[in-house]
């Protein structure tokens, strides 16, 4: 018996040694995040660990692929070919019959985040997939933060943001999924790639840390882009000419740049420049295309921008463009041009690259992207959105310094900022709500749309990357072609105080007084000087449609900005809680000296100092912009 026990023990030890030899670990270690991949007889186990509080995300299933046949394959259904690790990445290769899959784990230690990528390749025949699921996992109480498609996932002290804005993110009973619908076959020798990002945040700092993360990964970091836009001025569903455009370049350049020292980034020429054939050629009104405009803009150290509409525009000009579709073989969906159509996409893509390379266009307003879930027969794209994403990637390759404003059709998911620099706030271009003058009603409407379409539906989308529809004082703007000095100043300062980097000027120069130009220049320069603070801009206060005080707050170590507006015709009081409204991090000062950068005429008196909280009184329709400097004599912990 004793000899038998020795034999059994020896066999057991041998089996343990074999298991130990078979098991292997791969680790990427960072200051905030560790990535650990274990490979043993049960398969792979992937773990992300937050080193500061030991929160973890674990999954033993790195991906799932569903097919039109009803079959669903998980990672375990594939043969593991190889695992390779270098300094910052772990690469895992799988194969199963006609399918090759590669997953890549990358640690960006200096930026405190990790990235998961999957690449699927069809080897010899098409893959008729219906769904790809990235890194499904379970934790105790994850949730999706936002109500729009591709909203971020929050799990303990982690945030997860998919790169593709068409990703369906879900969190239910502890289970998290990130799924992308596949509507067309993946062709042989073609590779499909998707990425998702995993970051960490400190208590009370989720929005701020997501904003900082996005600024690292986006194509163009946050930076003000101040520019003229021709819409509502020389163009409003009507053609305009080279002569008119050249005049506007000179007027803005002289008044803002030469006379008042403003940095003007560009001039964007909106609807009205093309031949209305849908092929996006220049009209006869631009015999030199944009070449003369480019030279004129360069005198003021500014660039050129252009408007194009993937779906063909709006109203009568759209109908005219669409009427030429058959002539060129362009595809149509729901009465609009379809960007995902093979023929239309080929021309649109060609024209965009020509505008970049031949006309030196550096800013694009892409206005109107159509279907998100319909496939055009013969299209290489699953939707117009998928086509837009592919096209933008090619645009960035042609010039990595472009500014791309993607407007109608987008929703407030941070995922769009992997591609575009700004997206539309939602709603109408211009409308009116509440009491007061038409300008005050316009401001209330503008901000109400931001609140309901962005703040409520996409709370982690940075307000610094919204198209708000600019400052409007233009001859073709109904009800906004006449403004008092006070209304104009309120509009200008409330706009720049929002922190948006897309600084649009829908302004007819002849309507502005010398004081109007001075106000505009002062506020524009102020915004550029304070961009490092305004980068942090976030919503405070209430819903503008309730006519309660609301505004924007932005914090930095050295100083902060709090801007408030009263949309009511009655005097109101706002309870300012510095910890809550500035989202102060641990150890930040709690006491601040207050100075006024702007206050409406007849505005109420403001506190000169705030310690933790204060009651701030605002007169009817008052806008105030307050600069807060830490009172170094007092610190709160």
Coordinates of C-alpha atoms in Angstrom, one line a residue:
X1 CA 0.0 0.0 0.0
X2 CA 2.8 2.3 0.9
X3 CA 4.4 1.8 -2.5
X4 CA 1.1 2.4 -4.2
X5 CA 0.6 5.7 -2.4
X6 CA 4.1 6.8 -3.5
X7 CA 3.2 5.9 -7.1
X8 CA -0.1 7.8 -7.0
X9 CA 1.6 10.9 -5.4
X10 CA 4.3 10.8 -8.0
X11 CA 1.7 10.7 -10.8
X12 CA -0.2 13.6 -9.3
X13 CA 3.0 15.7 -9.0
X14 CA 3.8 14.9 -12.6
X15 CA 0.4 16.0 -13.8
X16 CA 0.6 19.2 -11.8
X17 CA 4.0 20.0 -13.4
X18 CA 2.7 19.3 -16.8
X19 CA -0.3 21.6 -16.2
X20 CA 2.1 24.2 -14.9
X21 CA 4.3 23.9 -17.9
X22 CA 1.3 24.2 -20.2
X23 CA 0.0 27.3 -18.4
X24 CA 1.6 30.5 -19.5
X25 CA 1.0 34.1 -18.6
X26 CA 1.5 37.3 -20.6
X27 CA 1.4 40.6 -18.8
X28 CA 1.5 44.3 -19.8
X29 CA 2.2 46.4 -16.7
X30 CA 1.4 50.0 -16.4
X31 CA 1.1 52.7 -13.8
X32 CA -2.7 52.6 -13.7
X33 CA -3.7 49.5 -15.7
X34 CA -2.3 46.0 -15.9
X35 CA -3.3 43.6 -18.7
X36 CA -2.9 39.9 -17.8
X37 CA -3.6 37.1 -20.3
X38 CA -3.4 33.5 -18.9
X39 CA -3.3 30.5 -21.2
X40 CA -4.0 27.1 -19.6
X41 CA -5.9 23.9 -20.3
X42 CA -9.3 25.7 -19.9
X43 CA -8.4 28.3 -22.5
X44 CA -7.6 32.0 -22.3
X45 CA -8.5 34.3 -19.5
X46 CA -8.1 38.0 -20.0
X47 CA -7.9 40.4 -17.1
X48 CA -7.7 44.2 -16.9
X49 CA -6.8 45.5 -13.5
X50 CA -7.0 49.1 -12.2
X51 CA -3.9 49.3 -10.0
X52 CA -5.2 52.1 -7.9
X53 CA -8.2 50.3 -6.5
X54 CA -7.9 46.7 -7.7
X55 CA -11.1 46.8 -9.7
X56 CA -10.9 44.2 -12.5
X57 CA -12.6 43.2 -15.8
X58 CA -12.3 39.5 -16.6
X59 CA -13.4 37.5 -19.6
X60 CA -12.7 34.0 -20.9
X61 CA -14.3 34.8 -24.2
X62 CA -12.5 37.4 -26.3
X63 CA -15.0 37.5 -29.1
X64 CA -18.1 36.0 -30.7
X65 CA -19.0 35.8 -34.4
X66 CA -22.6 35.1 -35.5
X67 CA -23.5 34.0 -39.0
X68 CA -26.6 34.4 -41.2
X69 CA -27.1 30.6 -40.9
X70 CA -27.8 30.9 -37.2
X71 CA -24.4 29.5 -36.1
X72 CA -22.5 31.4 -33.4
X73 CA -18.8 30.8 -32.9
X74 CA -17.0 31.9 -29.7
X75 CA -13.2 32.2 -29.2
X76 CA -13.2 28.6 -27.9
X77 CA -14.4 27.3 -31.3
X78 CA -11.2 28.4 -32.9
X79 CA -7.8 26.9 -32.9
X80 CA -5.2 29.0 -31.1
X81 CA -2.2 29.3 -33.4
X82 CA 0.1 31.6 -31.5
X83 CA 0.5 34.2 -28.8
X84 CA 3.1 36.9 -29.2
X85 CA 4.1 39.6 -26.8
X86 CA 6.3 42.7 -27.2
X87 CA 6.8 45.8 -25.1
X88 CA 3.3 47.2 -25.4
X89 CA 1.1 44.6 -27.2
X90 CA -0.1 41.0 -26.9
X91 CA -1.1 39.5 -30.2
X92 CA -3.3 36.3 -30.4
X93 CA -3.9 34.5 -33.7
X94 CA -6.7 32.0 -34.3
X95 CA -7.9 30.0 -37.3
X96 CA -11.0 27.9 -38.1
X97 CA -11.5 26.6 -41.6
X98 CA -12.0 29.7 -43.8
X99 CA -11.7 32.2 -41.0
X100 CA -8.6 33.9 -39.5
X101 CA -9.0 36.0 -36.4
X102 CA -6.4 38.2 -34.7
X103 CA -6.9 40.0 -31.4
X104 CA -4.4 42.6 -30.3
X105 CA -4.2 44.0 -26.7
X106 CA -2.3 47.2 -26.4
X107 CA -1.4 49.2 -23.3
X108 CA -0.9 53.0 -23.6
X109 CA 0.6 53.4 -20.2
X110 CA 1.5 57.1 -20.4
X111 CA -2.1 57.9 -21.3
X112 CA -3.6 55.4 -18.8
X113 CA -5.8 53.3 -21.2
X114 CA -5.7 50.0 -23.1
X115 CA -7.1 49.0 -26.4
X116 CA -8.7 45.8 -27.7
X117 CA -8.7 45.1 -31.4
X118 CA -10.1 42.3 -33.4
X119 CA -9.3 41.5 -37.1
X120 CA -11.3 39.0 -39.0
X121 CA -10.1 37.8 -42.4
X122 CA -12.0 35.6 -44.9
X123 CA -9.4 33.3 -46.4
X124 CA -10.9 31.6 -49.5
X125 CA -14.6 32.4 -49.6
X126 CA -17.0 35.1 -48.4
X127 CA -18.1 35.1 -44.8
X128 CA -21.8 35.7 -44.3
X129 CA -21.6 37.1 -40.8
X130 CA -24.6 38.8 -39.0
X131 CA -22.9 40.0 -35.9
X132 CA -19.5 40.6 -34.3
X133 CA -19.3 40.9 -30.5
X134 CA -16.2 42.4 -28.9
X135 CA -14.9 41.1 -25.6
X136 CA -18.1 40.2 -23.8
X137 CA -17.6 40.1 -20.0
X138 CA -19.5 40.1 -16.7
X139 CA -19.0 42.3 -13.6
X140 CA -21.1 43.1 -10.6
X141 CA -23.0 46.2 -11.7
X142 CA -22.0 47.6 -15.1
X143 CA -24.2 50.1 -16.9
X144 CA -24.4 52.0 -20.2
X145 CA -24.1 55.7 -19.7
X146 CA -26.2 57.4 -22.3
X147 CA -29.2 56.5 -24.4
X148 CA -27.8 56.8 -27.9
X149 CA -26.1 54.0 -30.0
X150 CA -22.5 53.3 -28.9
X151 CA -22.8 55.0 -25.5
X152 CA -19.9 54.2 -23.2
X153 CA -20.0 51.4 -20.7
X154 CA -19.1 52.0 -17.1
X155 CA -17.9 49.1 -14.9
X156 CA -16.6 50.0 -11.4
X157 CA -13.7 52.4 -12.1
X158 CA -13.4 51.5 -15.8
X159 CA -15.0 53.2 -18.8
X160 CA -15.2 51.3 -22.1
X161 CA -15.7 53.2 -25.4
X162 CA -16.0 51.4 -28.7
X163 CA -14.3 53.1 -31.7
X164 CA -17.1 52.4 -34.1
X165 CA -20.1 54.7 -33.5
X166 CA -22.5 52.1 -34.8
X167 CA -21.7 49.7 -32.0
X168 CA -24.6 48.5 -29.9
X169 CA -23.5 48.6 -26.3
X170 CA -25.5 46.8 -23.6
X171 CA -25.2 46.0 -19.9
X172 CA -27.8 43.6 -18.5
X173 CA -27.7 41.6 -15.3
X174 CA -24.0 42.1 -15.1
X175 CA -23.3 41.1 -18.7
X176 CA -21.7 43.5 -21.0
X177 CA -21.7 43.3 -24.8
X178 CA -20.4 45.4 -27.7
X179 CA -22.0 44.2 -30.9
X180 CA -21.7 45.4 -34.5
X181 CA -24.2 44.3 -37.0
X182 CA -22.9 42.8 -40.3
X183 CA -25.1 43.4 -43.3
X184 CA -22.9 42.4 -46.2
X185 CA -20.5 39.4 -46.7
X186 CA -16.8 39.8 -45.9
X187 CA -15.1 39.0 -49.2
X188 CA -12.0 36.7 -49.6
X189 CA -8.7 38.3 -48.7
X190 CA -10.4 41.2 -47.0
X191 CA -10.0 42.0 -43.3
X192 CA -12.6 43.5 -41.0
X193 CA -11.3 45.4 -37.9
X194 CA -12.9 46.8 -34.8
X195 CA -11.5 48.4 -31.7
X196 CA -12.7 49.3 -28.2
X197 CA -10.9 51.2 -25.5
X198 CA -10.6 50.6 -21.8
X199 CA -9.7 53.4 -19.4
X200 CA -9.9 54.2 -15.7
X201 CA -11.2 57.1 -13.8
X202 CA -11.0 58.4 -10.2
X203 CA -14.1 59.0 -8.0
X204 CA -16.1 62.0 -9.2
X205 CA -13.9 62.5 -12.3
X206 CA -15.5 60.2 -14.9
X207 CA -16.5 63.0 -17.4
X208 CA -13.2 64.8 -17.0
X209 CA -11.1 61.6 -17.5
X210 CA -13.2 60.6 -20.6
X211 CA -12.7 64.1 -22.0
X212 CA -8.9 63.8 -21.5
X213 CA -8.8 60.3 -23.0
X214 CA -10.7 61.5 -26.1
X215 CA -8.2 64.3 -26.6
X216 CA -5.4 61.8 -26.7
X217 CA -7.0 59.4 -29.2
X218 CA -8.8 61.8 -31.5
X219 CA -7.2 62.8 -34.8
X220 CA -7.0 66.5 -34.0
X221 CA -6.7 67.6 -30.4
X222 CA -9.1 70.3 -29.1
X223 CA -8.2 73.7 -30.4
X224 CA -10.4 76.6 -31.4
X225 CA -11.3 76.9 -35.0
X226 CA -12.7 80.4 -35.6
X227 CA -14.2 81.0 -39.0
X228 CA -16.7 82.8 -41.2
X229 CA -19.6 80.7 -42.6
X230 CA -21.5 82.0 -45.6
X231 CA -24.8 80.5 -44.7
X232 CA -27.6 83.0 -43.8
X233 CA -25.4 85.7 -45.3
X234 CA -24.5 85.5 -49.0
X235 CA -26.0 82.0 -49.3
X236 CA -29.3 80.7 -48.1
X237 CA -30.6 78.2 -50.7
X238 CA -29.3 80.5 -53.3
X239 CA -26.1 80.5 -55.4
X240 CA -23.4 83.1 -54.7
X241 CA -20.3 84.2 -56.6
X242 CA -16.6 84.4 -56.4
X243 CA -16.8 88.2 -56.1
X244 CA -19.1 87.9 -53.1
X245 CA -16.8 85.4 -51.4
X246 CA -13.7 87.5 -52.0
X247 CA -15.4 90.5 -50.5
X248 CA -16.3 88.5 -47.3
X249 CA -12.7 87.3 -47.0
X250 CA -11.4 90.9 -47.2
X251 CA -14.0 92.3 -44.8
X252 CA -13.5 89.7 -42.1
X253 CA -9.7 89.8 -42.5
X254 CA -9.6 93.6 -42.2
X255 CA -12.0 94.0 -39.3
X256 CA -10.9 91.0 -37.1
X257 CA -7.3 90.2 -38.1
X258 CA -5.7 93.5 -39.2
X259 CA -7.7 96.0 -37.0
X260 CA -8.2 93.9 -33.9
X261 CA -5.5 91.2 -33.8
X262 CA -7.8 88.2 -33.9
X263 CA -6.5 84.8 -35.0
X264 CA -9.0 83.8 -37.8
X265 CA -8.6 80.2 -38.7
X266 CA -10.6 80.1 -41.9
X267 CA -13.5 80.9 -44.2
X268 CA -16.1 78.2 -44.9
X269 CA -18.3 78.5 -48.0
X270 CA -21.6 76.7 -47.4
X271 CA -24.3 75.6 -49.8
X272 CA -24.4 77.7 -53.0
X273 CA -21.0 77.1 -54.6
X274 CA -21.6 73.9 -56.6
X275 CA -23.2 73.3 -60.0
X276 CA -26.3 71.5 -58.5
X277 CA -25.7 68.4 -60.6
X278 CA -24.9 66.1 -57.6
X279 CA -21.4 65.5 -58.8
X280 CA -20.1 68.3 -56.6
X281 CA -18.4 70.3 -59.4
X282 CA -18.0 74.1 -59.1
X283 CA -20.7 76.3 -60.6
X284 CA -20.0 78.8 -63.3
X285 CA -19.9 81.5 -60.6
X286 CA -16.5 80.2 -59.6
X287 CA -14.5 80.2 -62.9
X288 CA -11.3 79.9 -60.9
X289 CA -12.7 77.3 -58.6
X290 CA -11.4 78.3 -55.1
X291 CA -7.9 79.3 -56.2
X292 CA -8.5 83.0 -55.9
X293 CA -10.2 82.5 -52.6
X294 CA -7.3 80.6 -51.3
X295 CA -4.8 83.4 -52.1
X296 CA -7.1 86.0 -50.6
X297 CA -7.5 84.0 -47.3
X298 CA -3.7 83.5 -47.1
X299 CA -3.2 87.3 -46.8
X300 CA -4.9 86.9 -43.3
X301 CA -3.1 83.6 -42.5
X302 CA -6.4 81.8 -42.8
X303 CA -7.4 78.6 -44.6
X304 CA -10.5 77.6 -46.7
X305 CA -13.4 75.3 -45.7
X306 CA -16.2 74.0 -47.8
X307 CA -19.7 72.5 -47.3
X308 CA -20.8 69.3 -48.9
X309 CA -23.8 67.2 -48.2
X310 CA -23.5 63.4 -48.6
X311 CA -27.2 63.0 -49.1
X312 CA -27.5 66.0 -51.4
X313 CA -28.5 68.9 -49.2
X314 CA -31.9 70.3 -48.4
X315 CA -35.1 71.6 -50.0
X316 CA -35.0 72.7 -53.7
X317 CA -31.2 72.5 -54.2
X318 CA -31.3 68.9 -52.9
X319 CA -34.1 68.1 -55.3
X320 CA -32.2 69.5 -58.2
X321 CA -29.1 67.5 -57.3
X322 CA -31.1 64.3 -56.9
X323 CA -32.8 64.8 -60.2
X324 CA -29.4 64.3 -61.9
X325 CA -28.7 61.0 -60.2
X326 CA -29.8 58.8 -63.1
X327 CA -27.6 60.8 -65.5
X328 CA -24.5 59.8 -63.5
X329 CA -25.8 56.4 -62.2
X330 CA -25.8 57.6 -58.6
X331 CA -27.8 55.6 -56.1
X332 CA -30.7 57.0 -54.2
X333 CA -32.2 56.1 -50.8
X334 CA -35.4 57.6 -49.4
X335 CA -35.3 60.4 -52.0
X336 CA -31.8 61.4 -51.2
X337 CA -28.4 60.6 -52.6
X338 CA -26.9 57.5 -50.9
X339 CA -23.3 57.8 -49.9
X340 CA -23.0 54.0 -49.5
X341 CA -24.0 53.5 -53.2
X342 CA -21.0 52.3 -55.1
X343 CA -21.2 54.8 -57.9
X344 CA -22.1 57.9 -55.8
X345 CA -19.5 57.0 -53.2
X346 CA -16.7 56.7 -55.9
X347 CA -17.5 60.2 -57.2
X348 CA -18.0 61.8 -53.8
X349 CA -14.7 60.2 -52.5
X350 CA -12.9 61.4 -55.6
X351 CA -14.2 65.0 -55.3
X352 CA -13.3 65.2 -51.6
X353 CA -9.7 64.1 -52.2
X354 CA -9.4 66.6 -55.1
X355 CA -10.6 69.4 -52.9
X356 CA -8.0 68.5 -50.4
X357 CA -5.1 68.0 -52.8
X358 CA -5.9 70.5 -55.6
X359 CA -7.9 73.3 -53.8
X360 CA -6.1 73.0 -50.4
X361 CA -9.4 72.8 -48.5
X362 CA -8.6 72.1 -44.9
X363 CA -12.0 72.2 -43.3
X364 CA -15.1 70.2 -44.3
X365 CA -18.7 70.6 -43.2
X366 CA -20.2 67.3 -44.1
X367 CA -23.9 68.0 -43.7
X368 CA -26.4 65.1 -43.9
X369 CA -25.5 61.5 -43.7
X370 CA -28.5 59.2 -44.3
X371 CA -29.4 55.6 -43.4
X372 CA -27.6 53.8 -40.6
X373 CA -29.1 50.3 -41.3
X374 CA -30.0 49.9 -45.0
X375 CA -27.8 48.3 -47.6
X376 CA -27.6 49.5 -51.2
X377 CA -27.4 46.6 -53.6
X378 CA -23.8 46.1 -54.7
X379 CA -22.4 48.4 -52.0
X380 CA -19.2 47.6 -50.2
X381 CA -20.7 49.4 -47.1
X382 CA -23.3 48.3 -44.6
X383 CA -24.8 51.8 -44.5
X384 CA -24.2 55.5 -45.3
X385 CA -22.6 55.9 -41.9
X386 CA -20.2 53.1 -42.6
X387 CA -19.3 54.8 -45.9
X388 CA -18.7 58.1 -44.1
X389 CA -16.4 56.5 -41.6
X390 CA -14.3 54.9 -44.4
X391 CA -14.2 58.2 -46.3
X392 CA -13.1 60.2 -43.3
X393 CA -10.3 57.8 -42.7
X394 CA -9.1 58.4 -46.3
X395 CA -9.5 62.2 -45.9
X396 CA -7.2 62.1 -42.8
X397 CA -4.6 60.1 -44.8
X398 CA -4.6 62.8 -47.4
X399 CA -4.1 65.6 -44.9
X400 CA -3.8 64.8 -41.2
X401 CA -4.5 68.4 -40.2
X402 CA -8.1 68.6 -41.5
X403 CA -11.0 69.9 -39.4
X404 CA -14.1 67.7 -40.1
X405 CA -17.5 68.8 -38.9
X406 CA -20.0 66.0 -39.3
X407 CA -23.5 67.4 -38.9
X408 CA -27.0 66.1 -39.4
X409 CA -27.5 62.4 -38.7
X410 CA -25.0 62.0 -35.9
X411 CA -25.8 61.4 -32.2
X412 CA -23.9 62.3 -29.0
X413 CA -21.7 59.3 -28.6
X414 CA -18.0 60.0 -27.9
X415 CA -17.2 57.3 -30.6
X416 CA -17.8 59.9 -33.3
X417 CA -14.8 61.8 -32.1
X418 CA -12.5 59.0 -33.3
X419 CA -13.4 60.3 -36.8
X420 CA -14.9 63.8 -36.7
X421 CA -13.8 66.9 -34.8
X422 CA -17.3 68.1 -34.0
X423 CA -20.9 66.9 -34.5
X424 CA -24.3 68.5 -34.6
X425 CA -26.1 69.4 -31.3
X426 CA -29.4 68.3 -32.8
X427 CA -32.7 70.1 -33.6
X428 CA -33.3 73.0 -36.0
X429 CA -30.6 75.3 -37.2
X430 CA -32.4 78.3 -35.7
X431 CA -35.6 78.4 -33.6
X432 CA -37.0 80.4 -30.7
X433 CA -38.3 79.5 -27.3
X434 CA -39.4 81.4 -24.2
X435 CA -39.8 85.1 -23.3
X436 CA -37.6 88.0 -24.3
X437 CA -36.3 89.4 -27.6
X438 CA -35.9 87.1 -30.6
X439 CA -32.1 86.9 -29.8
X440 CA -32.8 85.8 -26.2
X441 CA -35.4 83.3 -27.5
X442 CA -32.8 82.0 -29.9
X443 CA -30.2 81.5 -27.2
X444 CA -32.7 79.6 -25.0
X445 CA -33.6 77.4 -27.9
X446 CA -30.0 76.8 -28.9
X447 CA -29.1 75.7 -25.4
X448 CA -32.3 73.7 -24.8
X449 CA -31.4 71.5 -27.8
X450 CA -27.9 71.0 -26.4
X451 CA -29.4 70.0 -23.0
X452 CA -32.0 67.5 -24.3
X453 CA -30.0 66.0 -27.2
X454 CA -26.5 65.9 -25.7
X455 CA -26.4 66.5 -22.0
X456 CA -29.3 64.1 -21.3
X457 CA -28.7 61.5 -24.0
X458 CA -24.9 61.5 -24.2
X459 CA -23.6 62.8 -20.9
X460 CA -20.0 61.9 -21.6
X461 CA -19.9 63.6 -25.0
X462 CA -17.7 66.7 -24.6
X463 CA -19.5 70.0 -25.0
X464 CA -16.2 71.3 -26.5
X465 CA -16.9 69.3 -29.7
X466 CA -20.4 70.4 -30.6
X467 CA -21.7 72.4 -33.6
X468 CA -24.1 74.9 -31.9
X469 CA -24.8 76.8 -35.1
X470 CA -22.6 79.7 -34.2
X471 CA -23.1 83.4 -33.7
X472 CA -25.9 84.6 -36.0
X473 CA -26.3 88.2 -37.1
X474 CA -27.0 87.9 -40.8
X475 CA -29.1 89.5 -43.5
X476 CA -30.9 86.2 -44.4
X477 CA -31.5 85.1 -40.8
X478 CA -35.2 85.6 -40.1
X479 CA -35.7 87.7 -36.9
X480 CA -31.9 87.8 -36.3
X481 CA -31.0 90.5 -38.9
X482 CA -31.5 93.2 -36.3
X483 CA -30.1 93.0 -32.8
X484 CA -29.5 95.4 -30.0
X485 CA -25.9 95.9 -28.8
X486 CA -26.8 94.1 -25.5
X487 CA -28.4 91.1 -27.2
X488 CA -25.4 90.7 -29.6
X489 CA -23.0 90.9 -26.7
X490 CA -25.0 88.3 -24.7
X491 CA -25.0 86.0 -27.8
X492 CA -21.3 86.4 -28.4
X493 CA -20.2 85.8 -24.8
X494 CA -22.6 82.9 -24.1
X495 CA -21.4 81.2 -27.2
X496 CA -17.7 81.4 -26.6
X497 CA -18.2 80.6 -22.9
X498 CA -19.7 77.2 -23.9
X499 CA -16.2 76.1 -24.8
X500 CA -17.0 74.8 -28.3
X501 CA -13.9 74.6 -30.5
X502 CA -16.1 74.9 -33.7
X503 CA -16.4 78.7 -33.6
X504 CA -18.7 79.7 -36.4
X505 CA -19.6 83.2 -37.5
X506 CA -22.8 83.5 -39.5
X507 CA -22.4 87.3 -39.7
X508 CA -23.1 89.9 -42.4
X509 CA -20.3 92.4 -41.9
X510 CA -22.4 95.4 -43.0
X511 CA -24.8 94.8 -40.1
X512 CA -22.1 95.2 -37.4
X513 CA -21.2 98.4 -35.6
X514 CA -17.7 99.2 -34.6
X515 CA -18.7 98.2 -31.0
X516 CA -20.1 94.9 -32.3
X517 CA -16.7 94.1 -33.9
X518 CA -15.0 95.1 -30.7
X519 CA -17.2 92.7 -28.6
X520 CA -16.7 89.9 -31.1
X521 CA -12.9 90.3 -31.2
X522 CA -12.6 90.6 -27.4
X523 CA -14.6 87.5 -26.7
X524 CA -12.8 85.5 -29.5
X525 CA -9.4 86.4 -28.1
X526 CA -10.6 85.6 -24.6
X527 CA -11.7 82.1 -25.7
X528 CA -8.4 81.4 -27.4
X529 CA -6.4 82.7 -24.4
X530 CA -8.5 80.5 -22.0
X531 CA -8.7 77.4 -24.3
X532 CA -6.9 75.2 -21.8
X533 CA -9.7 75.9 -19.2
X534 CA -12.6 75.9 -21.7
X535 CA -11.5 72.4 -22.9
X536 CA -13.1 71.2 -19.6
X537 CA -16.5 72.9 -20.3
X538 CA -19.5 71.0 -19.0
X539 CA -23.1 71.7 -18.3
X540 CA -24.4 73.1 -15.0
X541 CA -27.8 74.1 -13.8
X542 CA -31.2 73.3 -15.2
X543 CA -33.2 72.6 -18.4
X544 CA -33.5 75.9 -20.4
X545 CA -37.0 75.1 -21.3
X546 CA -37.9 75.3 -17.6
X547 CA -36.6 78.9 -17.8
X548 CA -34.3 78.2 -14.8
X549 CA -30.7 79.4 -14.6
X550 CA -28.2 77.2 -16.4
X551 CA -24.7 77.5 -17.8
X552 CA -21.2 76.0 -18.2
X553 CA -18.3 75.3 -15.9
X554 CA -14.7 74.6 -16.6
X555 CA -12.0 73.8 -14.1
X556 CA -8.2 73.8 -14.2
X557 CA -5.5 73.9 -11.5
X558 CA -4.8 77.6 -12.0
X559 CA -8.2 79.0 -12.7
X560 CA -11.7 78.1 -13.5
X561 CA -14.6 79.7 -15.5
X562 CA -18.3 79.6 -14.5
X563 CA -20.8 81.1 -17.0
X564 CA -24.5 81.5 -16.2
X565 CA -27.5 82.6 -18.1
X566 CA -31.0 83.5 -16.9
X567 CA -33.5 82.7 -19.7
X568 CA -36.4 84.1 -17.7
X569 CA -38.0 87.5 -17.6
X570 CA -37.8 87.3 -13.8
X571 CA -34.9 87.8 -11.4
X572 CA -33.6 84.4 -10.2
X573 CA -31.0 83.1 -7.8
X574 CA -28.6 80.2 -8.5
X575 CA -27.1 78.1 -5.8
X576 CA -23.5 77.7 -6.9
X577 CA -21.8 74.6 -5.3
X578 CA -18.2 74.6 -6.3
X579 CA -17.6 70.9 -5.5
X580 CA -20.6 69.9 -7.6
X581 CA -20.5 72.4 -10.4
X582 CA -16.7 72.5 -11.0
X583 CA -16.4 68.7 -10.3
X584 CA -13.4 69.4 -8.1
X585 CA -10.9 66.6 -7.8
X586 CA -9.6 65.5 -4.4
X587 CA -7.4 68.1 -2.8
X588 CA -8.5 71.0 -5.0
X589 CA -9.0 74.5 -3.4
X590 CA -12.5 75.2 -2.1
X591 CA -12.1 79.0 -1.9
X592 CA -11.8 81.3 -4.9
X593 CA -11.5 84.9 -5.8
X594 CA -14.0 86.0 -8.4
X595 CA -13.5 88.5 -11.3
X596 CA -16.0 89.2 -14.1
X597 CA -15.0 88.6 -17.7
X598 CA -18.4 89.6 -18.9
X599 CA -21.7 90.7 -17.4
X600 CA -24.9 91.9 -19.2
X601 CA -25.8 95.5 -18.8
X602 CA -27.9 96.0 -15.6
X603 CA -26.7 92.6 -14.3
X604 CA -26.9 91.9 -10.6
X605 CA -24.0 92.3 -8.2
X606 CA -21.8 89.2 -8.0
X607 CA -19.8 87.9 -5.0
X608 CA -16.1 88.9 -5.0
X609 CA -15.2 85.6 -3.3
X610 CA -16.7 82.2 -3.0
X611 CA -15.9 79.7 -0.3
X612 CA -17.4 76.3 -1.2
X613 CA -20.8 77.7 -2.2
X614 CA -22.6 81.0 -2.9
X615 CA -26.0 82.3 -4.0
X616 CA -25.6 84.1 -7.3
X617 CA -28.4 86.5 -8.4
X618 CA -29.1 87.0 -12.1
X619 CA -31.3 89.7 -13.5
X620 CA -33.8 88.8 -16.3
X621 CA -32.0 87.5 -19.4
X622 CA -28.6 88.2 -17.8
X623 CA -25.5 86.4 -19.0
X624 CA -22.4 86.5 -16.8
X625 CA -18.9 85.0 -17.2
X626 CA -16.9 84.6 -14.0
X627 CA -13.2 83.8 -13.7
X628 CA -12.3 82.0 -10.5
X629 CA -8.8 82.1 -9.2
X630 CA -7.8 79.9 -6.2
X631 CA -7.6 81.7 -2.9
X632 CA -4.2 80.4 -1.9
X633 CA -4.8 81.1 1.7
X634 CA -7.4 78.4 1.9
X635 CA -7.5 74.8 0.8
X636 CA -10.1 72.2 1.2
X637 CA -9.4 68.5 1.3

